[in-house]
Amino acid sequence: MGQGDYSRQHPYLNHPRVDKPIEEIYGDLDSFSYEITDPEPHRFDTVSFYTVLPPVFYEGRFVKGFYYSESVDLLNHVLPQLSRHFFSLAYSMGCSYPWSKTADAYSCLYNNPKRATWFRENNRDRADKVLMTCYNSDFINEYVMAPQPVDKKDIDIICVSRVSREKNLPVIAEALKIYREKYRNKIKLTLISGSSLDWNHWESAAPHVRQIWNEVRSILTDPSDYIDVIYSAEHYQEMPRYYSRSRAYLLGSLLEGKNRSLSEAMSCNVPVICFEEFNQYARGGDRIFPDGSGLCSPFDPESLADTIHKVLENPKSFKPRLNYLKYRGRKNFFNTCLKAFPYYEESIPDYQSSAPFNNLWLDLAIQDNYQMSLYDFLYGRSQYSHIRGLTNIYQTLNRWLEWLQDRIESHRF
């Protein structure tokens, strides 16, 4: 799945230090993308089109919309008229810069000027792309992914992770064992794995899963005494409650892209724990999460155990949701997207450069065009807010753009 040489990223998955010049590391990080392109029809059902701002025609003025997708080139290929009505933001779903040739902007995860300079110098054909620092580009709905009323926080640590090598589950297992021995406290990890397997039937799993699980078993002897496995959860129906029941969230990866569960946990007011080395080369000096949202540990089992202890023993020291929403969530994402393009300041009356989301003209325009507020559109109450599957996207956008063009033509004279 994806394109490029994924093997070049392997050294970064389980090792906190890679002995290479940083320029070579940047090349390795950009060597693989999960974007969906023409040669991958088996993935077409998973193509997504997220509308941040819909195109509007109001008071004789047309303003382009803004969308993001992991399939911008594919969408521009099947819908050549799309770029006349929308600006586009490409994201790779991994740690690389996107490979899209036709996107107007790239989601680059972190504010790392050195990496941005390297990218432009080494990719002259894409050097004109707008680079947008938007780690929250999973477009999390912070009002759905929010704290739920629970009687008790009965989950010590929650980990949302498939059983794969890059998740470093054996390191987590060692930390759980050290924690119990060092602090004389029997805590457990709840692992939401997305797998239908259970402790007694791992022999039927894929070879790499069996290998990881055998490593965990060799560390813990009886893994079920340390780890509860939940094999599936309806995401937006069940996950906010799982997070709300949890005292802390743990991410074991060293290299990923936009880890959605890390943001979801903070949005549900759960303090987060991850390794200091998480995405270190992509980040440069940028932070992993907002201050006051959790703690980072060196990539070491005992250090991780100590960090877990600090978080669990000091719950009042963290305000994850408050600090998360200062910088992230959909309204912040909306502002980030529009502020990246001077076009919007030039095209929208009474534009507020510090907070485009508060623009009254835009709200009136969307009400006139779509019979709902800007807030309602942004938070998914329109059929156009999130469209999934290439065929559905093609059909829906075709109808949408035809309707918009008819509206413009009918008001032209």
CSV table of C-alpha atoms in Angstrom, one decimal:
chain,number,residue,atom,x,y,z
A,1,MET,CA,0.0,0.0,0.0
A,2,GLY,CA,1.4,3.4,-0.9
A,3,GLN,CA,4.2,4.3,-3.2
A,4,GLY,CA,8.0,4.5,-2.8
A,5,ASP,CA,10.6,2.6,-0.9
A,6,TYR,CA,9.2,2.0,2.6
A,7,SER,CA,12.4,0.0,3.5
A,8,ARG,CA,14.3,3.2,3.8
A,9,GLN,CA,12.1,4.2,6.7
A,10,HIS,CA,12.6,0.9,8.6
A,11,PRO,CA,15.7,2.0,10.6
A,12,TYR,CA,13.7,4.8,12.2
A,13,LEU,CA,10.9,2.6,13.5
A,14,ASN,CA,12.7,0.9,16.4
A,15,HIS,CA,15.9,2.8,16.9
A,16,PRO,CA,16.1,6.2,18.6
A,17,ARG,CA,19.4,7.2,16.9
A,18,VAL,CA,20.3,6.8,13.2
A,19,ASP,CA,23.8,7.7,12.3
A,20,LYS,CA,23.3,9.6,9.1
A,21,PRO,CA,23.6,13.3,8.0
A,22,ILE,CA,20.3,15.0,8.5
A,23,GLU,CA,19.9,15.7,4.8
A,24,GLU,CA,20.0,11.9,4.1
A,25,ILE,CA,17.5,11.3,6.9
A,26,TYR,CA,15.1,13.9,5.2
A,27,GLY,CA,15.5,11.9,2.0
A,28,ASP,CA,14.6,8.7,3.8
A,29,LEU,CA,11.6,10.2,5.4
A,30,ASP,CA,10.3,11.4,2.1
A,31,SER,CA,11.0,8.1,0.3
A,32,PHE,CA,7.5,6.7,0.9
A,33,SER,CA,4.0,8.1,0.7
A,34,TYR,CA,0.5,6.6,1.5
A,35,GLU,CA,-1.2,8.9,-1.0
A,36,ILE,CA,-3.6,7.2,-3.3
A,37,THR,CA,-2.8,7.5,-7.0
A,38,ASP,CA,-4.0,6.1,-10.4
A,39,PRO,CA,-2.3,2.7,-10.2
A,40,GLU,CA,-4.0,1.7,-7.0
A,41,PRO,CA,-7.7,0.9,-7.8
A,42,HIS,CA,-7.9,-1.4,-4.8
A,43,ARG,CA,-7.7,1.7,-2.6
A,44,PHE,CA,-10.3,3.8,-4.5
A,45,ASP,CA,-13.0,3.1,-2.0
A,46,THR,CA,-11.0,4.7,0.8
A,47,VAL,CA,-10.3,8.0,-1.0
A,48,SER,CA,-11.6,10.9,1.1
A,49,PHE,CA,-12.6,14.5,0.2
A,50,TYR,CA,-12.8,16.8,3.2
A,51,THR,CA,-14.3,20.2,2.6
A,52,VAL,CA,-12.8,22.8,4.9
A,53,LEU,CA,-14.6,25.7,3.1
A,54,PRO,CA,-17.2,25.2,0.4
A,55,PRO,CA,-17.1,27.5,-2.7
A,56,VAL,CA,-19.6,30.2,-2.5
A,57,PHE,CA,-21.2,32.7,-4.8
A,58,TYR,CA,-22.8,35.6,-2.9
A,59,GLU,CA,-23.5,39.2,-3.6
A,60,GLY,CA,-22.1,38.9,-7.1
A,61,ARG,CA,-18.8,37.6,-5.7
A,62,PHE,CA,-17.3,34.1,-6.2
A,63,VAL,CA,-14.9,32.7,-3.5
A,64,LYS,CA,-13.1,29.4,-4.1
A,65,GLY,CA,-13.4,26.6,-1.6
A,66,PHE,CA,-10.7,24.6,0.2
A,67,TYR,CA,-10.4,20.8,0.6
A,68,TYR,CA,-7.8,18.3,1.6
A,69,SER,CA,-7.2,14.8,0.6
A,70,GLU,CA,-4.7,12.0,0.3
A,71,SER,CA,-5.6,11.7,-3.4
A,72,VAL,CA,-5.3,15.3,-4.8
A,73,ASP,CA,-3.7,14.2,-8.1
A,74,LEU,CA,-6.2,11.4,-8.6
A,75,LEU,CA,-9.1,13.8,-8.0
A,76,ASN,CA,-7.7,16.4,-10.4
A,77,HIS,CA,-7.3,13.7,-13.0
A,78,VAL,CA,-10.9,12.5,-12.8
A,79,LEU,CA,-12.4,16.0,-12.2
A,80,PRO,CA,-10.3,18.5,-14.2
A,81,GLN,CA,-12.7,21.3,-13.3
A,82,LEU,CA,-12.1,20.8,-9.5
A,83,SER,CA,-9.1,23.2,-9.3
A,84,ARG,CA,-11.2,26.1,-10.7
A,85,HIS,CA,-13.5,25.9,-7.6
A,86,PHE,CA,-11.2,24.7,-4.9
A,87,PHE,CA,-7.7,25.1,-3.4
A,88,SER,CA,-6.3,21.8,-2.4
A,89,LEU,CA,-4.2,20.6,0.5
A,90,ALA,CA,-2.4,17.2,0.0
A,91,TYR,CA,-1.3,15.0,2.9
A,92,SER,CA,0.7,11.8,2.8
A,93,MET,CA,-0.7,10.1,5.9
A,94,GLY,CA,2.9,9.4,6.8
A,95,CYS,CA,5.9,11.4,7.9
A,96,SER,CA,6.9,12.4,4.4
A,97,TYR,CA,6.1,15.5,2.5
A,98,PRO,CA,3.3,14.7,0.0
A,99,TRP,CA,4.3,13.7,-3.5
A,100,SER,CA,1.3,15.3,-5.2
A,101,LYS,CA,2.2,17.3,-8.3
A,102,THR,CA,-1.0,19.3,-8.6
A,103,ALA,CA,-1.9,20.2,-5.0
A,104,ASP,CA,-1.7,23.9,-4.1
A,105,ALA,CA,-0.5,23.2,-0.6
A,106,TYR,CA,1.2,20.4,1.4
A,107,SER,CA,0.5,19.4,5.0
A,108,CYS,CA,4.0,19.2,6.5
A,109,LEU,CA,3.1,18.2,10.0
A,110,TYR,CA,5.6,20.3,11.9
A,111,ASN,CA,7.2,23.7,11.8
A,112,ASN,CA,10.7,22.7,10.8
A,113,PRO,CA,12.3,25.5,8.7
A,114,LYS,CA,15.5,23.4,8.0
A,115,ARG,CA,13.6,20.6,6.6
A,116,ALA,CA,11.4,22.9,4.5
A,117,THR,CA,14.5,24.6,3.0
A,118,TRP,CA,16.0,21.1,2.2
A,119,PHE,CA,12.7,20.1,0.6
A,120,ARG,CA,12.6,23.2,-1.7
A,121,GLU,CA,16.2,22.9,-2.7
A,122,ASN,CA,15.9,19.2,-3.5
A,123,ASN,CA,12.5,19.3,-5.2
A,124,ARG,CA,12.6,22.2,-7.6
A,125,ASP,CA,9.5,20.9,-9.4
A,126,ARG,CA,7.4,21.3,-6.2
A,127,ALA,CA,9.3,24.2,-4.6
A,128,ASP,CA,6.3,26.5,-5.1
A,129,LYS,CA,3.9,24.5,-2.9
A,130,VAL,CA,2.5,26.3,0.1
A,131,LEU,CA,3.8,24.4,3.2
A,132,MET,CA,1.3,24.3,6.0
A,133,THR,CA,2.1,23.2,9.5
A,134,CYS,CA,-1.1,21.4,10.5
A,135,TYR,CA,-0.5,18.4,12.7
A,136,ASN,CA,-4.2,18.2,13.3
A,137,SER,CA,-5.1,17.5,9.7
A,138,ASP,CA,-7.1,14.4,10.6
A,139,PHE,CA,-9.8,17.0,11.0
A,140,ILE,CA,-10.9,15.8,14.4
A,141,ASN,CA,-14.4,16.9,15.5
A,142,GLU,CA,-13.5,18.2,19.0
A,143,TYR,CA,-17.2,18.3,20.0
A,144,VAL,CA,-17.8,14.6,19.2
A,145,MET,CA,-14.3,13.5,20.3
A,146,ALA,CA,-14.8,15.0,23.8
A,147,PRO,CA,-15.0,13.9,27.4
A,148,GLN,CA,-17.9,11.6,28.3
A,149,PRO,CA,-19.6,11.2,31.7
A,150,VAL,CA,-18.2,8.1,33.3
A,151,ASP,CA,-18.6,6.7,36.8
A,152,LYS,CA,-15.0,5.8,37.2
A,153,LYS,CA,-11.7,6.0,35.3
A,154,ASP,CA,-11.3,2.2,35.3
A,155,ILE,CA,-8.6,2.0,32.5
A,156,ASP,CA,-5.1,2.8,33.8
A,157,ILE,CA,-3.5,3.3,30.4
A,158,ILE,CA,-5.1,3.2,26.9
A,159,CYS,CA,-3.1,2.4,23.8
A,160,VAL,CA,-4.7,2.5,20.4
A,161,SER,CA,-2.4,0.4,18.2
A,162,ARG,CA,-2.4,-2.4,15.7
A,163,VAL,CA,0.1,-5.2,16.5
A,164,SER,CA,3.0,-4.2,14.2
A,165,ARG,CA,6.7,-3.6,14.5
A,166,GLU,CA,6.7,0.2,14.5
A,167,LYS,CA,4.4,0.3,17.6
A,168,ASN,CA,7.2,-1.0,19.9
A,169,LEU,CA,4.8,-3.1,22.0
A,170,PRO,CA,7.7,-5.2,23.5
A,171,VAL,CA,9.3,-2.0,24.9
A,172,ILE,CA,5.9,-1.1,26.4
A,173,ALA,CA,5.6,-4.6,27.8
A,174,GLU,CA,9.1,-4.2,29.5
A,175,ALA,CA,7.9,-0.8,31.0
A,176,LEU,CA,4.8,-2.4,32.4
A,177,LYS,CA,6.8,-5.1,34.1
A,178,ILE,CA,9.3,-2.7,35.5
A,179,TYR,CA,6.5,-0.4,36.7
A,180,ARG,CA,4.9,-3.2,38.7
A,181,GLU,CA,8.2,-4.3,40.2
A,182,LYS,CA,9.5,-0.8,41.0
A,183,TYR,CA,6.3,0.9,42.2
A,184,ARG,CA,4.5,-2.1,43.6
A,185,ASN,CA,1.3,-1.1,41.9
A,186,LYS,CA,-0.7,-3.4,39.6
A,187,ILE,CA,-1.6,-1.2,36.7
A,188,LYS,CA,-2.9,-2.6,33.3
A,189,LEU,CA,-2.8,-1.4,29.7
A,190,THR,CA,-5.9,-1.6,27.6
A,191,LEU,CA,-4.8,-2.2,24.0
A,192,ILE,CA,-7.4,-1.4,21.3
A,193,SER,CA,-5.8,-3.4,18.5
A,194,GLY,CA,-8.3,-3.5,15.7
A,195,SER,CA,-7.7,-7.3,15.5
A,196,SER,CA,-10.1,-10.1,16.1
A,197,LEU,CA,-7.5,-12.3,17.7
A,198,ASP,CA,-7.3,-13.1,21.4
A,199,TRP,CA,-4.6,-14.3,23.7
A,200,ASN,CA,-5.3,-18.0,23.1
A,201,HIS,CA,-5.4,-17.9,19.3
A,202,TRP,CA,-2.3,-16.0,18.2
A,203,GLU,CA,-1.0,-19.0,16.3
A,204,SER,CA,-3.4,-18.1,13.5
A,205,ALA,CA,-2.2,-14.6,13.1
A,206,ALA,CA,0.2,-13.3,10.5
A,207,PRO,CA,3.9,-14.2,11.0
A,208,HIS,CA,5.0,-10.7,12.1
A,209,VAL,CA,2.1,-10.5,14.6
A,210,ARG,CA,3.0,-13.9,16.1
A,211,GLN,CA,6.6,-12.8,16.4
A,212,ILE,CA,5.7,-9.6,18.3
A,213,TRP,CA,3.3,-11.4,20.5
A,214,ASN,CA,5.8,-14.1,21.3
A,215,GLU,CA,8.2,-11.3,22.4
A,216,VAL,CA,5.6,-9.8,24.6
A,217,ARG,CA,4.8,-13.2,26.1
A,218,SER,CA,8.5,-13.8,26.8
A,219,ILE,CA,8.7,-10.5,28.7
A,220,LEU,CA,5.5,-10.8,30.7
A,221,THR,CA,5.0,-14.6,30.9
A,222,ASP,CA,1.2,-14.0,31.3
A,223,PRO,CA,0.4,-11.0,29.1
A,224,SER,CA,-3.3,-11.1,30.1
A,225,ASP,CA,-2.2,-10.1,33.6
A,226,TYR,CA,-0.7,-6.9,32.2
A,227,ILE,CA,-2.7,-6.1,29.1
A,228,ASP,CA,-6.4,-6.2,28.3
A,229,VAL,CA,-7.0,-6.5,24.5
A,230,ILE,CA,-10.1,-4.9,22.9
A,231,TYR,CA,-10.4,-6.1,19.4
A,232,SER,CA,-12.6,-3.5,17.9
A,233,ALA,CA,-14.5,-0.4,18.7
A,234,GLU,CA,-16.9,1.7,16.7
A,235,HIS,CA,-14.8,4.8,16.4
A,236,TYR,CA,-16.9,7.8,16.9
A,237,GLN,CA,-19.5,5.9,18.8
A,238,GLU,CA,-17.3,4.2,21.3
A,239,MET,CA,-13.8,5.7,21.4
A,240,PRO,CA,-14.7,8.9,23.3
A,241,ARG,CA,-16.0,6.8,26.1
A,242,TYR,CA,-12.9,4.5,26.1
A,243,TYR,CA,-10.7,7.6,26.3
A,244,SER,CA,-12.8,9.2,29.0
A,245,ARG,CA,-12.5,6.0,31.1
A,246,SER,CA,-8.7,6.2,30.9
A,247,ARG,CA,-6.2,7.8,33.2
A,248,ALA,CA,-3.5,8.2,30.5
A,249,TYR,CA,-2.9,7.5,26.8
A,250,LEU,CA,0.3,5.9,25.6
A,251,LEU,CA,1.9,6.0,22.1
A,252,GLY,CA,4.9,3.7,21.5
A,253,SER,CA,5.9,4.8,18.0
A,254,LEU,CA,9.1,6.5,17.0
A,255,LEU,CA,8.1,7.3,13.5
A,256,GLU,CA,4.6,7.9,12.2
A,257,GLY,CA,2.6,10.5,10.4
A,258,LYS,CA,-0.5,12.2,11.9
A,259,ASN,CA,-1.3,9.9,14.7
A,260,ARG,CA,-5.0,10.5,15.1
A,261,SER,CA,-5.4,8.8,18.5
A,262,LEU,CA,-2.8,11.1,20.1
A,263,SER,CA,-5.0,14.1,19.2
A,264,GLU,CA,-8.2,12.2,20.1
A,265,ALA,CA,-6.9,11.5,23.6
A,266,MET,CA,-6.1,15.1,24.3
A,267,SER,CA,-9.4,16.2,22.9
A,268,CYS,CA,-11.0,13.8,25.4
A,269,ASN,CA,-9.0,15.4,28.2
A,270,VAL,CA,-6.6,12.5,28.7
A,271,PRO,CA,-2.9,13.2,29.4
A,272,VAL,CA,-0.7,11.7,26.8
A,273,ILE,CA,2.7,9.9,27.0
A,274,CYS,CA,5.0,9.2,24.2
A,275,PHE,CA,8.7,9.0,23.5
A,276,GLU,CA,10.9,12.1,23.2
A,277,GLU,CA,12.3,10.7,19.9
A,278,PHE,CA,8.8,10.5,18.3
A,279,ASN,CA,9.1,11.9,14.8
A,280,GLN,CA,12.3,13.7,16.0
A,281,TYR,CA,13.9,14.2,12.6
A,282,ALA,CA,10.7,15.5,11.0
A,283,ARG,CA,10.0,17.8,14.0
A,284,GLY,CA,13.3,19.4,14.4
A,285,GLY,CA,12.7,21.6,17.4
A,286,ASP,CA,8.9,21.6,17.1
A,287,ARG,CA,6.9,20.1,20.0
A,288,ILE,CA,5.0,16.9,19.8
A,289,PHE,CA,2.0,18.2,21.7
A,290,PRO,CA,1.0,21.4,23.5
A,291,ASP,CA,2.6,22.1,26.9
A,292,GLY,CA,0.5,20.8,29.8
A,293,SER,CA,-1.0,18.0,27.8
A,294,GLY,CA,1.3,15.1,28.9
A,295,LEU,CA,4.9,14.0,29.3
A,296,CYS,CA,7.6,12.5,27.1
A,297,SER,CA,10.0,9.7,28.0
A,298,PRO,CA,13.4,8.7,26.5
A,299,PHE,CA,13.2,5.6,24.5
A,300,ASP,CA,14.0,3.3,27.4
A,301,PRO,CA,11.6,0.9,29.3
A,302,GLU,CA,12.6,2.1,32.8
A,303,SER,CA,12.3,5.7,31.8
A,304,LEU,CA,8.9,5.0,30.3
A,305,ALA,CA,7.8,3.3,33.5
A,306,ASP,CA,8.9,6.4,35.5
A,307,THR,CA,7.1,8.7,33.1
A,308,ILE,CA,3.9,6.6,33.4
A,309,HIS,CA,4.2,6.9,37.2
A,310,LYS,CA,4.5,10.7,37.1
A,311,VAL,CA,1.4,11.0,34.9
A,312,LEU,CA,-0.7,8.6,36.9
A,313,GLU,CA,0.3,10.1,40.2
A,314,ASN,CA,-0.3,13.8,39.2
A,315,PRO,CA,-3.5,13.9,37.2
A,316,LYS,CA,-4.3,17.5,38.2
A,317,SER,CA,-1.0,18.7,36.6
A,318,PHE,CA,-2.4,18.3,33.1
A,319,LYS,CA,-5.1,20.1,31.2
A,320,PRO,CA,-5.0,18.2,27.9
A,321,ARG,CA,-8.2,19.4,26.3
A,322,LEU,CA,-7.8,23.1,27.2
A,323,ASN,CA,-4.2,23.1,25.8
A,324,TYR,CA,-5.1,21.1,22.8
A,325,LEU,CA,-8.0,23.4,21.8
A,326,LYS,CA,-5.8,26.5,22.0
A,327,TYR,CA,-4.0,25.3,18.9
A,328,ARG,CA,-6.0,22.5,17.3
A,329,GLY,CA,-9.5,21.3,16.4
A,330,ARG,CA,-11.5,22.2,13.4
A,331,LYS,CA,-11.8,26.0,13.9
A,332,ASN,CA,-8.0,26.3,14.3
A,333,PHE,CA,-7.5,24.1,11.2
A,334,PHE,CA,-9.9,26.3,9.2
A,335,ASN,CA,-8.0,29.4,10.2
A,336,THR,CA,-4.6,27.8,9.3
A,337,CYS,CA,-5.9,26.9,5.9
A,338,LEU,CA,-7.3,30.3,4.9
A,339,LYS,CA,-4.4,32.3,6.4
A,340,ALA,CA,-2.0,30.3,4.2
A,341,PHE,CA,-3.5,31.8,1.0
A,342,PRO,CA,-3.5,35.6,0.4
A,343,TYR,CA,-6.4,35.0,-2.0
A,344,TYR,CA,-8.9,34.8,0.8
A,345,GLU,CA,-7.9,38.1,2.4
A,346,GLU,CA,-8.1,39.7,-1.0
A,347,SER,CA,-11.5,38.1,-1.9
A,348,ILE,CA,-13.6,38.0,1.3
A,349,PRO,CA,-15.1,41.3,2.5
A,350,ASP,CA,-14.3,42.4,6.1
A,351,TYR,CA,-11.7,39.6,6.3
A,352,GLN,CA,-10.2,39.2,9.8
A,353,SER,CA,-6.6,38.0,9.3
A,354,SER,CA,-6.3,36.7,12.8
A,355,ALA,CA,-9.4,34.6,12.8
A,356,PRO,CA,-11.1,34.0,9.4
A,357,PHE,CA,-13.6,31.6,10.9
A,358,ASN,CA,-15.3,34.6,12.6
A,359,ASN,CA,-16.0,36.3,9.2
A,360,LEU,CA,-19.7,37.3,9.0
A,361,TRP,CA,-19.7,37.6,5.2
A,362,LEU,CA,-18.6,34.0,4.9
A,363,ASP,CA,-21.2,32.9,7.3
A,364,LEU,CA,-23.9,34.7,5.4
A,365,ALA,CA,-22.7,33.4,2.1
A,366,ILE,CA,-22.7,29.8,3.3
A,367,GLN,CA,-26.2,30.3,4.7
A,368,ASP,CA,-27.4,31.7,1.4
A,369,ASN,CA,-25.7,28.9,-0.7
A,370,TYR,CA,-26.2,25.9,1.6
A,371,GLN,CA,-28.9,26.8,4.1
A,372,MET,CA,-26.6,26.3,7.1
A,373,SER,CA,-24.0,28.2,9.1
A,374,LEU,CA,-20.3,28.1,8.5
A,375,TYR,CA,-20.1,26.3,11.9
A,376,ASP,CA,-22.6,23.6,10.8
A,377,PHE,CA,-20.8,23.1,7.5
A,378,LEU,CA,-17.4,22.8,9.1
A,379,TYR,CA,-18.7,20.3,11.7
A,380,GLY,CA,-20.1,17.9,9.1
A,381,ARG,CA,-23.8,18.7,8.8
A,382,SER,CA,-23.6,18.9,5.0
A,383,GLN,CA,-23.5,16.0,2.6
A,384,TYR,CA,-20.5,17.8,1.1
A,385,SER,CA,-18.4,18.0,4.4
A,386,HIS,CA,-16.8,14.6,4.0
A,387,ILE,CA,-17.2,12.5,0.9
A,388,ARG,CA,-15.7,9.0,0.8
A,389,GLY,CA,-15.0,6.6,-2.1
A,390,LEU,CA,-13.8,7.7,-5.6
A,391,THR,CA,-17.1,6.9,-7.4
A,392,ASN,CA,-19.2,8.7,-4.8
A,393,ILE,CA,-16.8,11.7,-4.8
A,394,TYR,CA,-16.9,11.9,-8.6
A,395,GLN,CA,-20.7,11.8,-8.7
A,396,THR,CA,-21.3,14.2,-5.8
A,397,LEU,CA,-18.8,16.7,-6.9
A,398,ASN,CA,-20.0,16.7,-10.5
A,399,ARG,CA,-23.5,17.5,-9.3
A,400,TRP,CA,-22.2,20.1,-6.9
A,401,LEU,CA,-20.0,21.9,-9.3
A,402,GLU,CA,-22.7,21.9,-12.0
A,403,TRP,CA,-25.2,23.5,-9.4
A,404,LEU,CA,-22.6,26.1,-8.5
A,405,GLN,CA,-21.9,27.0,-12.1
A,406,ASP,CA,-25.6,27.3,-12.8
A,407,ARG,CA,-26.0,29.6,-9.8
A,408,ILE,CA,-23.2,31.8,-11.0
A,409,GLU,CA,-24.6,32.0,-14.5
A,410,SER,CA,-28.1,32.7,-13.4
A,411,HIS,CA,-26.9,35.7,-11.3
A,412,ARG,CA,-24.4,37.0,-13.8
A,413,PHE,CA,-26.9,39.4,-15.6
